[in-house]
Short mmCIF file of C-alpha atoms in Angstrom, two decimals:
data_model
loop_
_atom_site.label_atom_id
_atom_site.label_comp_id
_atom_site.label_asym_id
_atom_site.label_seq_id
_atom_site.Cartn_x
_atom_site.Cartn_y
_atom_site.Cartn_z
CA ILE D 207 82.15 93.68 86.50
CA GLU D 208 84.07 90.62 85.35
CA THR D 209 87.53 89.82 86.65
CA SER D 210 90.22 87.43 85.38
CA PHE D 211 92.65 86.36 88.12
CA LEU D 212 96.16 85.43 86.99
CA ASP D 213 99.85 85.43 87.86
CA ILE D 214 100.79 89.07 87.27
CA THR D 215 104.46 88.11 86.86
CA ASP D 216 103.54 86.02 83.78
CA LEU D 217 103.39 88.72 81.10
CA ASP D 218 102.19 86.29 78.41
CA ALA D 219 99.29 85.28 80.65
CA VAL D 220 98.41 88.95 81.16
CA GLU D 221 98.41 89.63 77.42
CA ASN D 222 96.42 86.47 76.66
CA ALA D 223 93.77 87.35 79.25
CA ILE D 224 92.87 90.64 77.53
CA ARG D 225 89.42 90.49 75.92
CA PRO D 226 87.48 93.02 73.80
CA ASN D 227 85.66 94.31 76.89
CA THR D 228 88.77 94.58 79.11
CA LYS D 229 89.20 98.06 80.59
CA LEU D 230 91.83 97.72 83.31
CA ILE D 231 94.92 95.80 84.43
CA TYR D 232 95.14 95.82 88.23
CA CYS D 233 98.13 94.59 90.24
CA GLU D 234 100.18 95.05 93.39
CA SER D 235 103.76 96.35 93.11
CA VAL D 236 104.73 93.69 95.66
CA SER D 237 102.05 91.08 96.22
CA ASN D 238 100.42 90.04 99.47
CA PRO D 239 101.51 87.69 100.98
CA LEU D 240 104.01 86.02 98.62
CA LEU D 241 105.97 89.23 97.85
CA GLU D 242 105.98 88.64 94.09
CA VAL D 243 107.29 91.68 92.21
CA ALA D 244 105.30 93.08 89.29
CA ASP D 245 107.20 94.39 86.28
CA ILE D 246 105.29 97.67 86.16
CA SER D 247 107.05 99.07 83.09
CA ALA D 248 106.28 95.92 81.08
CA LEU D 249 102.66 95.87 82.29
CA SER D 250 102.36 99.53 81.32
CA ARG D 251 103.53 98.74 77.79
CA ILE D 252 100.94 95.96 77.51
CA ALA D 253 98.23 98.31 78.85
CA LYS D 254 99.09 101.13 76.46
CA LYS D 255 99.31 98.79 73.46
CA ASN D 256 95.79 97.58 74.22
CA LYS D 257 94.43 101.03 75.22
CA LEU D 258 93.86 99.95 78.84
CA LEU D 259 94.48 101.63 82.17
CA LEU D 260 97.06 100.20 84.57
CA ALA D 261 96.16 100.46 88.27
CA VAL D 262 98.85 99.59 90.82
CA ASP D 263 98.38 98.99 94.55
CA ASN D 264 101.63 100.24 96.08
CA THR D 265 100.71 99.65 99.75
CA PHE D 266 103.70 97.36 100.40
CA SER D 267 106.29 99.66 98.82
CA PRO D 268 105.68 103.40 99.30
CA LEU D 269 108.77 105.39 98.24
CA THR D 270 110.58 102.13 97.45
CA ILE D 271 108.69 101.97 94.14
CA THR D 272 107.13 104.92 92.28
CA PRO D 273 104.55 103.27 89.97
CA ALA D 274 103.49 106.52 88.27
CA LYS D 275 107.03 107.03 86.96
CA LEU D 276 107.01 103.47 85.64
CA GLY D 277 103.82 103.96 83.61
CA ALA D 278 100.94 103.31 86.04
CA ASP D 279 97.82 105.39 85.34
CA ILE D 280 96.28 104.92 88.80
CA VAL D 281 98.14 104.31 92.07
CA ILE D 282 96.40 103.06 95.20
CA HIS D 283 97.68 102.96 98.79
CA SER D 284 96.22 101.70 102.03
CA LEU D 285 97.12 104.69 104.21
CA THR D 286 96.39 102.47 107.23
CA LYS D 287 99.76 100.77 106.78
CA PHE D 288 103.23 102.28 106.18
CA ILE D 289 102.12 105.76 105.17
CA ASN D 290 100.34 106.46 108.46
CA GLY D 291 102.63 104.12 110.36
CA THR D 292 100.97 104.25 113.78
CA SER D 293 98.07 101.77 113.37
CA ASP D 294 95.49 104.25 114.66
CA CYS D 295 93.30 104.82 111.61
CA VAL D 296 91.75 103.14 108.58
CA ALA D 297 92.15 105.05 105.33
CA GLY D 298 93.06 104.74 101.68
CA VAL D 299 94.02 106.91 98.74
CA VAL D 300 93.55 106.76 94.97
CA CYS D 301 96.00 108.81 92.89
CA GLY D 302 95.68 109.69 89.22
CA THR D 303 95.29 112.57 86.82
CA THR D 304 93.27 115.63 87.82
CA GLU D 305 90.58 114.59 85.34
CA PHE D 306 90.38 111.06 86.79
CA CYS D 307 90.23 112.24 90.42
CA LEU D 308 87.58 114.89 89.64
CA GLY D 309 85.60 112.15 87.89
CA LEU D 310 85.62 110.10 91.08
CA LYS D 311 84.18 113.08 92.94
CA ASP D 312 81.54 113.98 90.34
CA VAL D 313 78.31 114.72 92.20
CA ASN D 314 76.15 112.78 89.72
CA ASN D 315 78.10 109.63 88.86
CA GLY D 316 81.47 109.69 90.66
CA ALA D 317 82.18 106.47 92.59
CA GLY D 318 83.91 108.42 95.36
CA MET D 319 80.88 110.65 95.78
CA LEU D 320 78.18 107.98 95.47
CA LEU D 321 79.88 105.37 97.67
CA GLY D 322 80.76 107.84 100.40
CA SER D 323 84.49 107.11 100.56
CA THR D 324 85.48 110.45 102.10
CA LEU D 325 88.05 110.67 104.89
CA ASP D 326 87.22 112.87 107.88
CA SER D 327 89.44 115.92 108.36
CA LEU D 328 90.91 114.87 111.73
CA ARG D 329 92.17 111.55 110.36
CA ALA D 330 93.42 113.24 107.19
CA SER D 331 95.46 115.78 109.16
CA SER D 332 96.89 113.02 111.39
CA ILE D 333 98.03 111.01 108.36
CA LEU D 334 99.55 114.10 106.73
CA LYS D 335 101.51 114.73 109.94
CA ASN D 336 102.82 111.15 110.03
CA MET D 337 103.81 111.31 106.35
CA ARG D 338 106.57 113.77 107.30
CA THR D 339 108.60 110.85 108.70
CA LEU D 340 107.75 108.29 106.01
CA HIS D 341 111.13 108.60 104.26
CA ILE D 342 113.03 107.93 107.50
CA ARG D 343 110.74 105.06 108.51
CA MET D 344 110.88 103.27 105.15
CA LYS D 345 114.68 103.32 105.18
CA LYS D 346 114.73 101.73 108.66
CA HIS D 347 111.99 99.17 107.88
CA SER D 348 113.99 98.09 104.82
CA GLU D 349 117.35 98.05 106.58
CA ASN D 350 115.99 95.85 109.38
CA ALA D 351 114.14 93.51 107.00
CA GLN D 352 117.25 93.08 104.84
CA PHE D 353 119.34 92.18 107.91
CA LEU D 354 116.87 89.58 109.19
CA ALA D 355 116.25 88.08 105.74
CA GLU D 356 119.97 87.62 105.03
CA ASN D 357 120.70 86.09 108.42
CA PHE D 358 117.73 83.73 108.57
CA GLU D 359 118.35 82.56 105.01
CA ARG D 360 121.97 81.85 106.00
CA ASP D 361 120.63 79.84 108.98
CA GLY D 362 118.67 77.59 106.61
CA ILE D 363 115.17 79.02 107.07
CA ARG D 364 113.16 79.46 103.85
CA ILE D 365 112.84 83.23 103.49
CA VAL D 366 111.19 85.27 100.76
CA TYR D 367 112.35 88.89 100.49
CA PRO D 368 112.89 90.95 97.32
CA GLY D 369 116.27 92.10 98.64
CA LEU D 370 117.69 88.56 98.45
CA SER D 371 119.32 87.38 95.23
CA SER D 372 117.36 84.13 95.68
CA HIS D 373 114.08 86.01 95.14
CA PRO D 374 112.70 85.40 91.58
CA GLY D 375 111.83 89.08 91.21
CA HIS D 376 115.05 90.48 92.70
CA LEU D 377 116.43 91.87 89.43
CA ILE D 378 113.06 93.40 88.45
CA MET D 379 112.84 95.01 91.88
CA GLU D 380 116.39 96.29 91.55
CA ASP D 381 115.59 97.78 88.16
CA GLN D 382 112.47 99.69 89.24
CA MET D 383 113.14 100.62 92.86
CA ASN D 384 114.43 103.83 94.41
CA PRO D 385 117.58 102.34 95.98
CA GLU D 386 117.87 104.76 98.90
CA TYR D 387 114.67 103.29 100.40
CA GLY D 388 115.72 99.64 100.22
CA TYR D 389 113.60 96.62 99.36
CA GLY D 390 110.72 97.19 101.78
CA GLY D 391 109.72 96.09 105.24
CA LEU D 392 107.92 92.79 104.51
CA ILE D 393 109.46 89.32 104.65
CA THR D 394 107.91 85.86 104.73
CA MET D 395 109.29 82.85 106.58
CA ASP D 396 108.18 79.24 106.08
CA VAL D 397 108.34 77.21 109.30
CA GLY D 398 106.79 74.05 107.86
CA SER D 399 103.35 73.83 109.48
CA LEU D 400 100.53 75.93 110.91
CA GLU D 401 101.28 74.47 114.35
CA ASN D 402 104.86 75.71 114.14
CA ALA D 403 103.70 79.09 112.83
CA ASN D 404 101.19 79.61 115.64
CA ALA D 405 103.64 78.45 118.32
CA LEU D 406 106.36 80.75 117.00
CA MET D 407 104.11 83.79 116.74
CA GLU D 408 102.71 83.26 120.24
CA LEU D 409 106.21 82.84 121.69
CA MET D 410 107.52 85.93 119.91
CA GLN D 411 104.58 87.96 121.22
CA GLU D 412 105.13 86.58 124.73
CA ARG D 413 108.80 87.64 124.53
CA LYS D 414 107.75 91.12 123.36
CA LEU D 415 109.23 90.84 119.85
CA GLY D 416 106.06 92.20 118.27
CA TYR D 417 102.37 91.52 117.90
CA LEU D 418 100.33 88.76 116.28
CA ALA D 419 98.28 90.99 113.97
CA VAL D 420 97.21 91.06 110.32
CA SER D 421 98.19 94.68 109.69
CA LEU D 422 101.59 96.02 108.58
CA GLY D 423 103.69 99.17 108.56
CA PHE D 424 103.60 99.67 112.35
CA TYR D 425 106.69 100.74 114.30
CA LYS D 426 106.60 97.38 116.11
CA THR D 427 107.06 94.13 114.20
CA LEU D 428 103.77 92.46 113.26
CA PHE D 429 103.33 88.84 112.20
CA SER D 430 100.49 86.68 110.91
CA ALA D 431 99.88 83.38 109.11
CA PRO D 432 98.23 84.52 105.83
CA GLY D 433 96.81 81.10 104.95
CA SER D 434 94.51 81.22 107.98
CA SER D 435 93.97 84.99 108.09
CA THR D 436 94.30 87.56 105.29
CA SER D 437 94.29 84.95 102.47
CA SER D 438 91.91 82.46 104.08
CA GLU D 439 89.24 83.18 101.43
CA ILE D 440 91.47 81.55 98.79
CA PRO D 441 90.58 77.83 98.40
CA MET D 442 93.19 75.51 99.92
CA GLU D 443 94.13 73.88 96.58
CA GLU D 444 94.78 77.34 95.10
CA GLN D 445 96.87 78.33 98.13
CA GLN D 446 99.03 75.24 97.61
CA GLU D 447 99.35 75.93 93.89
CA MET D 448 100.45 79.50 94.65
CA GLY D 449 103.03 78.31 97.16
CA LEU D 450 101.11 79.70 100.14
CA GLY D 451 101.92 76.91 102.60
CA ASN D 452 100.34 76.50 106.03
CA GLY D 453 103.67 77.25 107.68
CA LEU D 454 104.10 80.63 106.01
CA ILE D 455 104.42 83.64 108.32
CA ARG D 456 104.29 87.20 106.99
CA PHE D 457 106.41 89.64 108.96
CA SER D 458 106.10 93.41 108.83
CA ILE D 459 109.47 94.32 110.32
CA GLY D 460 109.46 97.19 112.79
CA LEU D 461 111.80 100.06 113.54
CA ASP D 462 113.95 98.25 116.14
CA ASP D 463 117.09 100.23 116.90
CA ASP D 464 119.20 97.13 117.68
CA ILE D 465 118.23 94.71 114.92
CA GLU D 466 121.07 92.31 115.83
CA ARG D 467 119.49 91.84 119.27
CA THR D 468 116.09 91.26 117.62
CA TYR D 469 117.64 88.64 115.34
CA GLU D 470 119.21 86.79 118.30
CA LEU D 471 115.90 86.83 120.22
CA MET D 472 113.94 85.60 117.20
CA LYS D 473 116.53 82.89 116.58
CA LYS D 474 116.22 81.79 120.23
CA CYS D 475 112.46 81.37 119.72
CA LEU D 476 113.10 79.22 116.61
CA LEU D 477 115.62 77.10 118.51
CA ASP D 478 113.42 76.69 121.59
CA LEU D 479 110.59 75.36 119.40
CA ASN D 480 112.97 73.06 117.45
CA ILE D 481 112.02 74.83 114.20
CA LEU D 482 115.66 75.71 113.71
CA ASP D 483 118.36 73.11 114.32
CA ILE D 484 121.44 74.47 116.08
CA LYS D 485 123.58 72.33 113.75
CA ASN D 486 122.34 74.32 110.74
CA ILE D 487 123.34 77.70 112.07
CA LYS D 488 126.33 79.19 110.28
CA VAL D 489 128.59 81.38 112.37
#
């Protein structure tokens, strides 16, 4: 299997990368960890024009985005994250046509059958139970993330969140999202250096604002520095080219009932570590 890696938001680059043996375009609805937004409808048009399949990983945006309605042929989710929501299992799902899914399970040559990717019934029933609250949880994750993103951007911290007008993919997100579920529960914050990032995450964990962990979609806020964790396999020069700085922290915002209190406590951590200057804070 040969793979061409490219910026999925550059539609010309996607089209130019298609070769005679290309079978599939694969992307994330919202990318990890930079939260770039894919134009799924446009990618679908490119795929159909070239007789390709479009596969979309929608882990970061369940309910917020419905890739199948935008033209995706295959939709993938990590059930471990938002869909399960309780960080107590590892699971995934591949969605497609009946023919495609039966092909995966074919006893002779189906990848799902041959590679053994079958979820046990206890875990499956637990995830199905937790899915009953997904619509409520996604609304709250998004509401809390929007509040923190707006306030920290106003304070002068560099924030990336699709719900901000400063986000390059904001209008694309607005065009393809289901508005009642908001812009998702993930934000990134750049605090300038890995030392600052580690100090901030440790202090926030100490003050019970969440957990230093690489997962997401939990009911508590989770934070990690992608450059030294989930994206550490990417060479440093490529990380810099992508804009994945050492000081970048990825936050999966939890279901806090009093998000204003959370904001004040997080801001106090930033002030105590001199990451945020009190003079920059706008009242």
